[in-house]
Coordinates of C-alpha atoms and ligand atoms in Angstrom, one line a residue:
X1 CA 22.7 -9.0 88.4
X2 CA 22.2 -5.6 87.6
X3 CA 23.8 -2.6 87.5
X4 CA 23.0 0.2 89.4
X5 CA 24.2 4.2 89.0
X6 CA 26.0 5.8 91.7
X7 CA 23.2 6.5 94.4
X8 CA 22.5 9.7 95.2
X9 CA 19.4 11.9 97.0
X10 CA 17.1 14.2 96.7
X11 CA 15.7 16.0 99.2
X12 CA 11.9 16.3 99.7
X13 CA 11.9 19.6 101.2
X14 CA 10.8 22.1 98.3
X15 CA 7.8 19.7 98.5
X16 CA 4.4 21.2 100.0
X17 CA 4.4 20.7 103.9
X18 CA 1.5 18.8 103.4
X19 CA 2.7 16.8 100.7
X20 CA 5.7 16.1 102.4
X21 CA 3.7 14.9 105.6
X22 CA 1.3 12.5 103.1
X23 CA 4.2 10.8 101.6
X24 CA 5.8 10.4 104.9
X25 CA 2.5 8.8 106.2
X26 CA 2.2 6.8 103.1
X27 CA 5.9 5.4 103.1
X28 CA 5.1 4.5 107.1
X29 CA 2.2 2.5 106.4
X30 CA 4.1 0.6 103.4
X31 CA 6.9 0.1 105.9
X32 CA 4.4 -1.6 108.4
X33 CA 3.6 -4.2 105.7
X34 CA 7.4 -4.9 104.8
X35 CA 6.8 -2.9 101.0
X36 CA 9.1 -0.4 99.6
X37 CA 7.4 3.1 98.5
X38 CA 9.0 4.8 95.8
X39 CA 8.0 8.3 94.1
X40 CA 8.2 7.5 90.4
X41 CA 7.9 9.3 87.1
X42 CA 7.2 12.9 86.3
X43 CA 7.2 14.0 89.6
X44 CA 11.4 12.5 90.3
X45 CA 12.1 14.5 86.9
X46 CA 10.7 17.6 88.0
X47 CA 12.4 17.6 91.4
X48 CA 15.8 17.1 89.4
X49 CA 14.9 19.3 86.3
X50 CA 13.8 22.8 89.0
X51 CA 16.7 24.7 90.7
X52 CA 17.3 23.0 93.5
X53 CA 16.1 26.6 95.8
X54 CA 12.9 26.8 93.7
X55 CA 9.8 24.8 95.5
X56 CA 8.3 22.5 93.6
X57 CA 4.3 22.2 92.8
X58 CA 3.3 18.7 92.2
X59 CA -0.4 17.8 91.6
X60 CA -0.1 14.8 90.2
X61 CA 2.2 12.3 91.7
X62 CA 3.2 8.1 90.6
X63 CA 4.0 6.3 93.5
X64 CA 4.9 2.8 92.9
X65 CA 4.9 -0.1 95.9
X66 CA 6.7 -3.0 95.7
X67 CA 5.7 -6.0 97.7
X68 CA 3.6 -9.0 97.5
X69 CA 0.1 -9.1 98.8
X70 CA -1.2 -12.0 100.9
X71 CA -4.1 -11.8 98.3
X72 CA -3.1 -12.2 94.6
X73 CA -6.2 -10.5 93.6
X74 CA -5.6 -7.3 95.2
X75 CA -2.2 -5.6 94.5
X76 CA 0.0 -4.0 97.6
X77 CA -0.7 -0.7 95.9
X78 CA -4.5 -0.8 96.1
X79 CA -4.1 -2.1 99.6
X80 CA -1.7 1.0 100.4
X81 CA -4.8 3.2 98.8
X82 CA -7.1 1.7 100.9
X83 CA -5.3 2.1 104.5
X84 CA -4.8 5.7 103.4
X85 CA -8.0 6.7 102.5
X86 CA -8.9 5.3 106.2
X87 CA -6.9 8.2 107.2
X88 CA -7.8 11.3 104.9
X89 CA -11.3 10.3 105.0
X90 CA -12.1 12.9 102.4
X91 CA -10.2 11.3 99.4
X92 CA -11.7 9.9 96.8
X93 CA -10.3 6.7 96.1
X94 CA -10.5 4.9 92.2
X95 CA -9.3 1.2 91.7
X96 CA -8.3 -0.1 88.2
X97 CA -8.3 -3.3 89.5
X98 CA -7.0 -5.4 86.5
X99 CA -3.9 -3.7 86.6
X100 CA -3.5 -3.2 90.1
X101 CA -3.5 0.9 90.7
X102 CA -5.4 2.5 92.6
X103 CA -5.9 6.4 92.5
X104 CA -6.6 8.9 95.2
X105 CA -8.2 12.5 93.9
X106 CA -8.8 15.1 96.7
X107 CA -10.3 18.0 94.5
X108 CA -10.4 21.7 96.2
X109 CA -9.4 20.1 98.9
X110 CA -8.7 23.0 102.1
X111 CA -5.5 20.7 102.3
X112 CA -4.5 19.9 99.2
X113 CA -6.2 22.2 96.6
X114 CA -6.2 19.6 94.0
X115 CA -3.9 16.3 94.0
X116 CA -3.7 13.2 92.1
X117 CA -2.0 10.7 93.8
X118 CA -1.2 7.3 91.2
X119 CA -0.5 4.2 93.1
X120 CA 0.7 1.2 91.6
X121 CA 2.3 -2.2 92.7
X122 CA 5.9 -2.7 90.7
X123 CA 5.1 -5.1 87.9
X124 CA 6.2 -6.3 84.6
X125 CA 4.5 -5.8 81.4
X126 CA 4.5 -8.1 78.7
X127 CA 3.3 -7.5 75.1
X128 CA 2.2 -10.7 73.6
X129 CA 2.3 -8.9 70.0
X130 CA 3.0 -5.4 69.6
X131 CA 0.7 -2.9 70.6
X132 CA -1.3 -5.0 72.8
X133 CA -2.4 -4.5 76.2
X134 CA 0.2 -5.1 78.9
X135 CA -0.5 -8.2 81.0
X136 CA 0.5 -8.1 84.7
X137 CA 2.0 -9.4 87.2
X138 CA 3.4 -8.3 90.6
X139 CA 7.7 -7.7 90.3
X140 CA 10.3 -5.6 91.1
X141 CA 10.8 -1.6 91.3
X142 CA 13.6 -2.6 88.5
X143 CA 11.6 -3.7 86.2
X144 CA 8.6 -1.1 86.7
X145 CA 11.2 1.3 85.9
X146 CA 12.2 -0.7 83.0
X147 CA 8.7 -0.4 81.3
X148 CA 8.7 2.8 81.6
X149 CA 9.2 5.7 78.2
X150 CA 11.9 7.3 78.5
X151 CA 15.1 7.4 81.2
X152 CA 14.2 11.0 82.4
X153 CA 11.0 9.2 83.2
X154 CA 12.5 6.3 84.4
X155 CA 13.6 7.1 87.9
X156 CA 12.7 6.5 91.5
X157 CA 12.9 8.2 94.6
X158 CA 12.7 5.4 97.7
X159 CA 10.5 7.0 100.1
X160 CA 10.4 3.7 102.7
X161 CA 14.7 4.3 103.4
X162 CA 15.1 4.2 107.1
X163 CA 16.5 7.6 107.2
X164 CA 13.7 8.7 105.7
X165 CA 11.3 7.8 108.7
X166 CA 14.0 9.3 110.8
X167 CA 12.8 12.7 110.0
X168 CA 10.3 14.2 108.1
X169 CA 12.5 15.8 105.7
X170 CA 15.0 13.4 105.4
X171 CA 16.3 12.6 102.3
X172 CA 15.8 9.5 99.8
X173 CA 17.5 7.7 97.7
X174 CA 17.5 7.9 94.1
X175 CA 17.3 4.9 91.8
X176 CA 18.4 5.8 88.7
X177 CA 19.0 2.4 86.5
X178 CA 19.2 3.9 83.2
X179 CA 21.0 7.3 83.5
X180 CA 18.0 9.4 83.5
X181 CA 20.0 12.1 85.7
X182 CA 22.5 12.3 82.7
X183 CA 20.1 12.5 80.1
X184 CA 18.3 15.4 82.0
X185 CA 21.4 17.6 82.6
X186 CA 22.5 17.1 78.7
X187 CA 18.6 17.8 78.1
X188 CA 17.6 14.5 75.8
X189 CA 15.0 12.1 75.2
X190 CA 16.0 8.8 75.2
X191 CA 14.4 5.5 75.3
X192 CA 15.6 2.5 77.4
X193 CA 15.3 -0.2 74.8
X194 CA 15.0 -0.3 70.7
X195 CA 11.6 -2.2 70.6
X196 CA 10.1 0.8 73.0
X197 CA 8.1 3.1 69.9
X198 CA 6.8 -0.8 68.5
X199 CA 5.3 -1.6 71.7
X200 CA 3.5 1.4 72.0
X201 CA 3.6 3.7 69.5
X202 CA 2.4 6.9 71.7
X203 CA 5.4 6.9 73.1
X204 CA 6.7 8.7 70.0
X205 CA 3.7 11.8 70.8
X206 CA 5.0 11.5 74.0
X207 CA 8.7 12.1 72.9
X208 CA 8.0 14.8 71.0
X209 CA 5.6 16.3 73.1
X210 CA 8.5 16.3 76.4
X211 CA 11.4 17.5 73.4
X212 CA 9.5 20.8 73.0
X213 CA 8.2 21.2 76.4
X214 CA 11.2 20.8 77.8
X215 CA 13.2 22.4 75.2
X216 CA 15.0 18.9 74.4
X217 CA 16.7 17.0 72.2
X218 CA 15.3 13.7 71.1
X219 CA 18.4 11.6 71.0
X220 CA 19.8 10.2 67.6
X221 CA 19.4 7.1 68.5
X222 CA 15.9 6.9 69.4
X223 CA 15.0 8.9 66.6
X224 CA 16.5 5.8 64.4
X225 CA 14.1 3.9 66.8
X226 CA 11.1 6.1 66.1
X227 CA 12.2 6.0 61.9
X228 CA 11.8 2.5 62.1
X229 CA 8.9 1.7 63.9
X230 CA 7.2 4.1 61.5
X231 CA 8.9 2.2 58.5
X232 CA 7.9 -1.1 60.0
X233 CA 4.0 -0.2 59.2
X234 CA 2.8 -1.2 62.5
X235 CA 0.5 2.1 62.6
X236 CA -1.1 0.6 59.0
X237 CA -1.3 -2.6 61.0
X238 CA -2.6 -1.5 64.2
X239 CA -5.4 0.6 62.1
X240 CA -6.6 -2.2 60.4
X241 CA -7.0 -4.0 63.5
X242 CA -8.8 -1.6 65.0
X243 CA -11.4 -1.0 61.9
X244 CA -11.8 -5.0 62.0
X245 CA -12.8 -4.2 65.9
X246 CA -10.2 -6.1 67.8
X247 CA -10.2 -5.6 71.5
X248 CA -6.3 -4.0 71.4
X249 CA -6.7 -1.1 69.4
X250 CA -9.0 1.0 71.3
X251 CA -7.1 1.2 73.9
X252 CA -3.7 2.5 72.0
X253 CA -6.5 4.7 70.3
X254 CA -7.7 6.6 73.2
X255 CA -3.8 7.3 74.4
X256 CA -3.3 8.5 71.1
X257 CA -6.0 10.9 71.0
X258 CA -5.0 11.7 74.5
X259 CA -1.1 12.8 73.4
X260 CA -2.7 14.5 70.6
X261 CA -4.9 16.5 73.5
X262 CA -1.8 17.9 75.6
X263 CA -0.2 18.3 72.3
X264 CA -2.9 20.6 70.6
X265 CA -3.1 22.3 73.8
X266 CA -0.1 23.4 75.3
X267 CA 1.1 26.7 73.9
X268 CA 3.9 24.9 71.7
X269 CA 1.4 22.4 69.5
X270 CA 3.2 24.3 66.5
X271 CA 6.4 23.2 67.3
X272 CA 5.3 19.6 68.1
X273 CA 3.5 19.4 64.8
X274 CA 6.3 19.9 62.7
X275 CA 8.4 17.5 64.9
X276 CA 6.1 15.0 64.7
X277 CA 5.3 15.5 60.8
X278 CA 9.4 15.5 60.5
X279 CA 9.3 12.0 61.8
X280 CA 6.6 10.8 59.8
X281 CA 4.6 10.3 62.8
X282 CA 1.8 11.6 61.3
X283 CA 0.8 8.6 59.3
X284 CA -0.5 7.3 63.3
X285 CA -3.4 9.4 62.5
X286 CA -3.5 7.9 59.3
X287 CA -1.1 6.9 56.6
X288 CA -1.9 9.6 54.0
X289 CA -1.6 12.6 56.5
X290 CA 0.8 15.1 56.0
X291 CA 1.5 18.6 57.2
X292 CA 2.0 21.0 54.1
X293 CA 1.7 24.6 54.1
X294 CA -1.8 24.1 53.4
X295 CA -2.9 22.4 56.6
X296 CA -0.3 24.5 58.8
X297 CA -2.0 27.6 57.1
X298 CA -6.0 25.9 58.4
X299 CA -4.7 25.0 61.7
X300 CA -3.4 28.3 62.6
X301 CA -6.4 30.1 61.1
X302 CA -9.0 28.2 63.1
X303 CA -7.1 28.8 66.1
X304 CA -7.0 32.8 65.5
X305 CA -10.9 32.1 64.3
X306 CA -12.0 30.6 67.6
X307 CA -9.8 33.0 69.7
X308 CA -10.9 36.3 67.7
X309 CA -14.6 35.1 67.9
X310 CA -14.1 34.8 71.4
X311 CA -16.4 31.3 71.9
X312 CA -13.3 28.8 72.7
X313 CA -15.9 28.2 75.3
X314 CA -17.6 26.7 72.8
X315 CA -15.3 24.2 71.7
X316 CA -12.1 23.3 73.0
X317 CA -9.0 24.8 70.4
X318 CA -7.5 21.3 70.9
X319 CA -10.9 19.9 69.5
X320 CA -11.1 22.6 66.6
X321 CA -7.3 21.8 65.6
X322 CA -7.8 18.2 65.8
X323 CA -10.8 18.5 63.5
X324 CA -9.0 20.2 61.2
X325 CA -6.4 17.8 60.9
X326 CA -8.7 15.3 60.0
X327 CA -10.4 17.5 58.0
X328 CA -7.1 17.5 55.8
X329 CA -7.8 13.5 54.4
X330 CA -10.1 12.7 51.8
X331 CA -13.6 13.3 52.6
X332 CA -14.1 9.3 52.4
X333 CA -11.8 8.7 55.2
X334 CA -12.7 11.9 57.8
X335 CA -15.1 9.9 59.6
X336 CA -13.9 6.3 60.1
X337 CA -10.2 8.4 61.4
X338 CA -12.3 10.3 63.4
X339 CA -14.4 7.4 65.1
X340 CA -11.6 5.8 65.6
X341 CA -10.3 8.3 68.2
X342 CA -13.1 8.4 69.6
X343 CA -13.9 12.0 68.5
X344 CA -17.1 13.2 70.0
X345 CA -20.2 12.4 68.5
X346 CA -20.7 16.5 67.4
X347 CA -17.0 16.6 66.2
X348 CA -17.7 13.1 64.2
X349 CA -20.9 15.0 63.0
X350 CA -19.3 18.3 61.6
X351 CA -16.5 16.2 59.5
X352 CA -19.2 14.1 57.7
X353 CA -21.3 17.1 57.4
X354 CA -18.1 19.3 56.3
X355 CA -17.6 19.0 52.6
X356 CA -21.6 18.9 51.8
X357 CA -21.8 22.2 53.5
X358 CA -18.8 23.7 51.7
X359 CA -19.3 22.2 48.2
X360 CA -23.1 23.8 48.3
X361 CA -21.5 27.0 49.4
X362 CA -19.0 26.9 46.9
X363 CA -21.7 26.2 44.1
X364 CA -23.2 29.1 45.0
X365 CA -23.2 32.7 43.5
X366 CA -20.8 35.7 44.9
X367 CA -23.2 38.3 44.0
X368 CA -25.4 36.9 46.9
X369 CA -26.8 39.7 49.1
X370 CA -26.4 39.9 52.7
X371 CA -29.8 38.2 53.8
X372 CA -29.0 35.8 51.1
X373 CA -25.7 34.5 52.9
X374 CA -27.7 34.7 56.5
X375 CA -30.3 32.6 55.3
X376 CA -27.5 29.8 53.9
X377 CA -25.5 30.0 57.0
X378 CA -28.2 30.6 59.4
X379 CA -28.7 26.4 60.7
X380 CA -25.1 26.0 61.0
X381 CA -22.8 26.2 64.1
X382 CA -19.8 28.4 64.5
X383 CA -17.6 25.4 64.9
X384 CA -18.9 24.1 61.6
X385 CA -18.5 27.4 59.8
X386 CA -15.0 28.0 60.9
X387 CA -14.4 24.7 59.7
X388 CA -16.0 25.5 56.3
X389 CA -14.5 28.3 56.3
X390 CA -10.8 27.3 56.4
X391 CA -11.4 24.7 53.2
X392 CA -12.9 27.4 51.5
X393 CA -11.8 29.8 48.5
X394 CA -11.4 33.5 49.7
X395 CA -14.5 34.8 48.8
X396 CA -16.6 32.1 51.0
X397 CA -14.5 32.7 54.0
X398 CA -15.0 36.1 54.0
X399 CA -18.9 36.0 53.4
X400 CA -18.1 33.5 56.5
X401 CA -16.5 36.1 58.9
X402 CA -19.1 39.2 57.8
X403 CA -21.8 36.5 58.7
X404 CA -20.4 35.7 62.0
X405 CA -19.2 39.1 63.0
X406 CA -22.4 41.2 61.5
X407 CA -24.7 40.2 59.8
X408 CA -25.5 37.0 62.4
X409 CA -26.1 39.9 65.0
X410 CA -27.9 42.1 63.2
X411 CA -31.5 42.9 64.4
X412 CA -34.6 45.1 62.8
X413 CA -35.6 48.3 64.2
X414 CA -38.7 46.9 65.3
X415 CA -39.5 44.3 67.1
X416 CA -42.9 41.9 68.3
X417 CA -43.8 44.4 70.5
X418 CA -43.7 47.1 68.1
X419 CA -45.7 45.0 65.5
X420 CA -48.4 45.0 67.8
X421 CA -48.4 49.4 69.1
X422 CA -48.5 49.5 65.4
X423 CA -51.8 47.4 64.8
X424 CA -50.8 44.0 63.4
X425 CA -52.2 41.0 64.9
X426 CA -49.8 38.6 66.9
X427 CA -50.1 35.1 65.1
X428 CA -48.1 33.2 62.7
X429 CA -47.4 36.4 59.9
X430 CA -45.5 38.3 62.6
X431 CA -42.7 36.0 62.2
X432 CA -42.7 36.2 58.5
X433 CA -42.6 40.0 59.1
X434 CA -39.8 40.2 61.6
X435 CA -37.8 38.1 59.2
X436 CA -38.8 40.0 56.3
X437 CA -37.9 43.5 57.9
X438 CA -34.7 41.8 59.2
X439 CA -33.8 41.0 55.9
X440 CA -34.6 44.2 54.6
X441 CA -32.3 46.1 57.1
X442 CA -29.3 43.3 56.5
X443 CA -29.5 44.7 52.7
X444 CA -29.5 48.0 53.9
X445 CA -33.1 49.0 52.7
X446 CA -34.3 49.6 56.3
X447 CA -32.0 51.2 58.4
X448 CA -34.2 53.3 61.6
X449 CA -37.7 52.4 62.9
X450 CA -39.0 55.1 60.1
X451 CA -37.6 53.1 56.9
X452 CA -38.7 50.3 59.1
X453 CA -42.6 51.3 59.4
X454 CA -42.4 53.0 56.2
X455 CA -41.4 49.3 54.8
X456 CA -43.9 48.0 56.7
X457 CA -46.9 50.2 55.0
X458 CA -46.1 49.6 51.8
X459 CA -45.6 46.1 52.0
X460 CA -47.0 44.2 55.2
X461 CA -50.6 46.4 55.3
X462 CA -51.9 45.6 59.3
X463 CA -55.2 44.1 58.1
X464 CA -53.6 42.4 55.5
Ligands
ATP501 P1 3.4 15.4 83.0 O1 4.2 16.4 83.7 O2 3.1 15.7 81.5 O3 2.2 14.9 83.7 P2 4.4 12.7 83.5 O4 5.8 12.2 83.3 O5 3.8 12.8 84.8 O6 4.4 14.2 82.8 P3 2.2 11.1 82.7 O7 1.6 11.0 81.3 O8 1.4 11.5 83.8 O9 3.5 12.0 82.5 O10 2.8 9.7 83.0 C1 3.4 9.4 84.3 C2 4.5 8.4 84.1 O11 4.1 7.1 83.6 C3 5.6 8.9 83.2 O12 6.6 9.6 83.8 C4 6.2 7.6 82.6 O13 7.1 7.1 83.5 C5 5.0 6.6 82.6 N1 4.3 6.5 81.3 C6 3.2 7.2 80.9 N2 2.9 6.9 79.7 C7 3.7 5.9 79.3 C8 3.9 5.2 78.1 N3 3.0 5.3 77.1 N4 4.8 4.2 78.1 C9 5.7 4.1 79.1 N5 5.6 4.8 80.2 C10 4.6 5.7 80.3

C-alpha cells in the first residue's frame, strides 16, 4: 500500500570496527527474536551526507526494532537493550519505559570512548491536540519513519538483511520512503507532512538549526508550513497552557530550551538567530520578542564579554545569550518566560534581579570615584554585571569593564600581616583598615607601602 523509493545500500564499513561489530551483534540478537533492526536518524544522514572514502565518527546512534513483544508492557527495543547489556557488561543501560526506549551509554569506555546508543521499538505517535505528548503504540518501521522531522532524517538502514549476517561488512538496505536521499544531494530541509511544525513546534528550531549547520536550504514549502503554524497562534496557545500548568507544555518547554541550547552553542547561533527571527519563530519564546539591532548588538557583546573576561567557565555562553534574550522583554515578563524554560534557578535570579540593579546604577552619579564604583558593584556576580552592563548607557558599562578588569583586582600595599609588624592590634578595625587603605590606593592616594604607612599614621594611629 505504499510506495517505496528505489532500494539502495550503504555500506557500514567507514564505521568504527567496533561499532561495526556492536551493530552486527545487535542485529543477530534481533534476528534470533524474528525483529528487524534498523539504524535510523542522524546517524543514516551522516553516512550519506560524508564522502563516501571519509570514515565516519558516530557517537550517538538511533536504532529502531520492529517487532512485537510477547509482553505488551515491555517494548522489543528495551528487551533488545537488555540481552545486550548481558553481553557488554559495562554498559549502562536507561529505560524510558512509557515510551518504550531504552538507552545504552558506555562513557570513556577502552572500547568505545564515549557512545550513545538510542533504542526504540517502531511505533506510531498520535497527538490527541496539538502539541501534546505522543501516545504509543508498537507499529511499523514505516510509520516510525513517518513521525519523524524532516526526510533527511527520515531514513533507515536495515541492519537484520540476511546479507548482512553473511559478513560483517556487508551491506544494508536503505529505506528511504520519503526521498530523504534527494533532499540531501539538493541540500534541503523538508518536512514530510503540512501539520508537522503544529504538532511540535521545535521542529521549526530544529529546521533552522540543520539549514545552517548543514549549509541548507529550508524548502519553500515548509517554510509556508512554518509561516502558518506561527500565524495560527498555537505558540500564544501552548504558553498559556503552560502558565495555567497543564501537564503538556512542559514537556515541549524543555525541547524548546534544548534547540535553543545547540542553537546558542554551535559556532553559527548568529546565523540561526536571524533565520529564526525571519520566520517569526521568535514569538515561541514569547510573542513580543524580536531581534533588532539592539538585541543583536547585547548578544554579541556578552558573548565577547564572557570570552574576553575569560570565565565562560563560569557560565555557559549558551546560558549568558539565552539570558540576554530574555533580558530583551519587558521586565514584567523576564521571569515567568524564563521559568518557563526551566532556566536555572541563578539564571531565573539575575533576570528578576537585572533591572533593579541597573536602574540604581543608572540613578547614580558619573563623577563617582573608583572606590565609589567598587563598593556598588562589589556584591554582584560577573554574570549579573555583564548582563547589566549590556542594558546599560555607555558610561555604566564602561565603569562596568574598569571594575571587572582593575579596579575588582586591585589590592593595598599592605596587608594583615603588615598591620600587625606595624603595631596595630588584630581584631575587628583591621578590616575597616584594609578596606580603608584599599580604597585609598583604588583613588590613587596610596600607591607603594610608604604612601601606604604614611596613610596609615595620619589617619589609623596604632593605639587608636
Ligand atoms: P545531531 O547530529 O544533531 O545529533 P540527530 O538527527 O541525531 O542530529 P537528534 O536530536 O539526536 O538529532 O534526534 C535523533 C532523530 O530523532 C532525528 O534524526 C529525527 O529523526 C528524530 N527527531 C528528533 N527530534 C524530533 C522531533 N522534534 N520531531 C520529530 N523527529 C525528531
Amino acid at each position: 500500500s505504499t510506495l517505496q523509493s528505489p532500494k539502495s545500500k550503504i555500506s557500514l564499513d567507514r564505521l568504527s570496527a567496533h561499532l561495526q561489530e556492536f551493530l552486527s551483534i545487535a542485529a543477530n540478537q534481533a534476528e534470533q527474536h524474528g525483529w528487524h533492526l534498523y539504524l535510523v536518524g542522524g546517524a543514516v544522514r551522516d553516512l550519506l551526507l560524508t564522502d563516501s572514502d571519509q570514515p565516519v565518527m558516530l557517537t550517538d546512534i538511533d536504532l529502531v526494532v520492529d517487532g512485537f513483544h510477547r509482553s505488551a508492557d515491555v517494548g522489543a527495543g528495551v528487551e533488545l537493550a537488555r540481552s545486550l547489556q548481558r553481553l557488554y557488561p559495562d554498559v549502562r543501560l536507561d529505560i524510558h519505559g512509557r515510551f518504550q526506549t531504552a538507552a545504552l551509554l558506555w562513557h570513556k569506555d577502552p572500547t568505545f570512548d564515549s557512545l550513545w546508543v538510542d533504542i526504540a521499538t517502531a511505533r506510531t505517535e498520535f497527538y490527541p491536540y496539538p502539541a501534546a505528548n505522543p501516545e504509543v503504540e508498537a507499529s511499523s518501521i514505516r510509520q516510525d519513519l513517518y513521525r519523524r522531522d524532516f526526510t533527511i532524517n527520515a531514513m533507515a538502514l536495515r541492519l537484520t538483511n540476511p546479507r548482512f549476517a553473511d559478513t560483517r561488512k556487508g551491506p544494508g538496505e536503505l529505506l528511504d520512503f520519503f526521498g530523504g536521499s534527494l533532499d540531501l544531494q539538493a541540500k534541503q530541509i523538508r518536512v514530510l507532512h503540512p501539520n508537522s511544525f503544529i504538532e511540535d513546534p521545535t521542529r521549526i528550531y530544529r529546521a533552522v538549526r540543520f539549514a545552517t549547520r548543514l549549509g541548507f536550504e529550508i524548502e519553500p514549502q515548509t517554510e509556508r508550513y512554518i509561516r502558518h503554524a506561527i500565524a495560527s497562534g498555537i505558540y500564544e496557545q501552548i504558553q498559556d497552557r503552560q502558565v495555567a500548568g497543564r501537564v503538556i507544555a512542559p514537556a515541549l518547554q524543555t525541547r524548546l530550551k534544548s534547540e535553543l541550547k545547540y542553537i546558542l552553542q554551535s559556532s553559527y547561533w548568529k546565523a540561526a538567530l536571524n533565520q529564526l527571527a525571519h520566520l517569526g519563530a521568535l514569538r515561541c519564546i514569547h510573542p513580543k520578542l524580536e531581534l533588532d539591532d539592539e538585541l543583536r548588538w547585547q548578544l554579541r557583546s556578552a558573548d565577547r564579554w564572557l570570552h574576553r573576561l575569560d570565565r565562560s567557565q563560569l557560565l555557559p555562553s549558551w546560558q549568558l545569550l539565552l539570558e540576554v534574550l530574555i533580558a530583551h522583554l519587558a521586565p514584567d515578563d523576564r521571569a515567568s518566560v524564563a521559568q518557563n524554560l526551566q532556566l536555572s534557578a541563578d539564571g531565573i535570579d539575575r533576570l528578576v534581579q537585572l533591572e533593579p540593579v541597573r536602574s540604581k546604577l543608572e540613578s547614580l552619579s558619573i563623577s563617582l570615584s573608583p572606590s565609589q564604583i567598587v563598593q556598588y558593584l562589589k556584591p554582584y556576580e560577573l554574570p549579573l554585571l555583564i548582563l547589566v552592563a549590556v542594558k546599560s548607557s555607555r558610561a555604566i558599562r564602561k565603569q562596568i569593564w574598569r571594575y571587572l578588569t582593575i579596579w575588582s583586582t586591585v589590592k593595598p600595599p599592605l596587608d594583615g600581616n603588615d598591620l600587625k609588624a606595624l603595631g596595630y592590634k588584630p581584631g575587628r578595625q583591621f578590616k575597616q583598615i584594609l578596606d580603608d587603605l584599599l580604597s585609598a590606593t583604588l583613588d590613587g592616594r596610596v600607591h607603594d607601602r610608604a604612601e601606604a604607612e604614611a596613610y596609615l599614621a595620619q589617619h589609623h594611629a596604632p593605639n587608636s
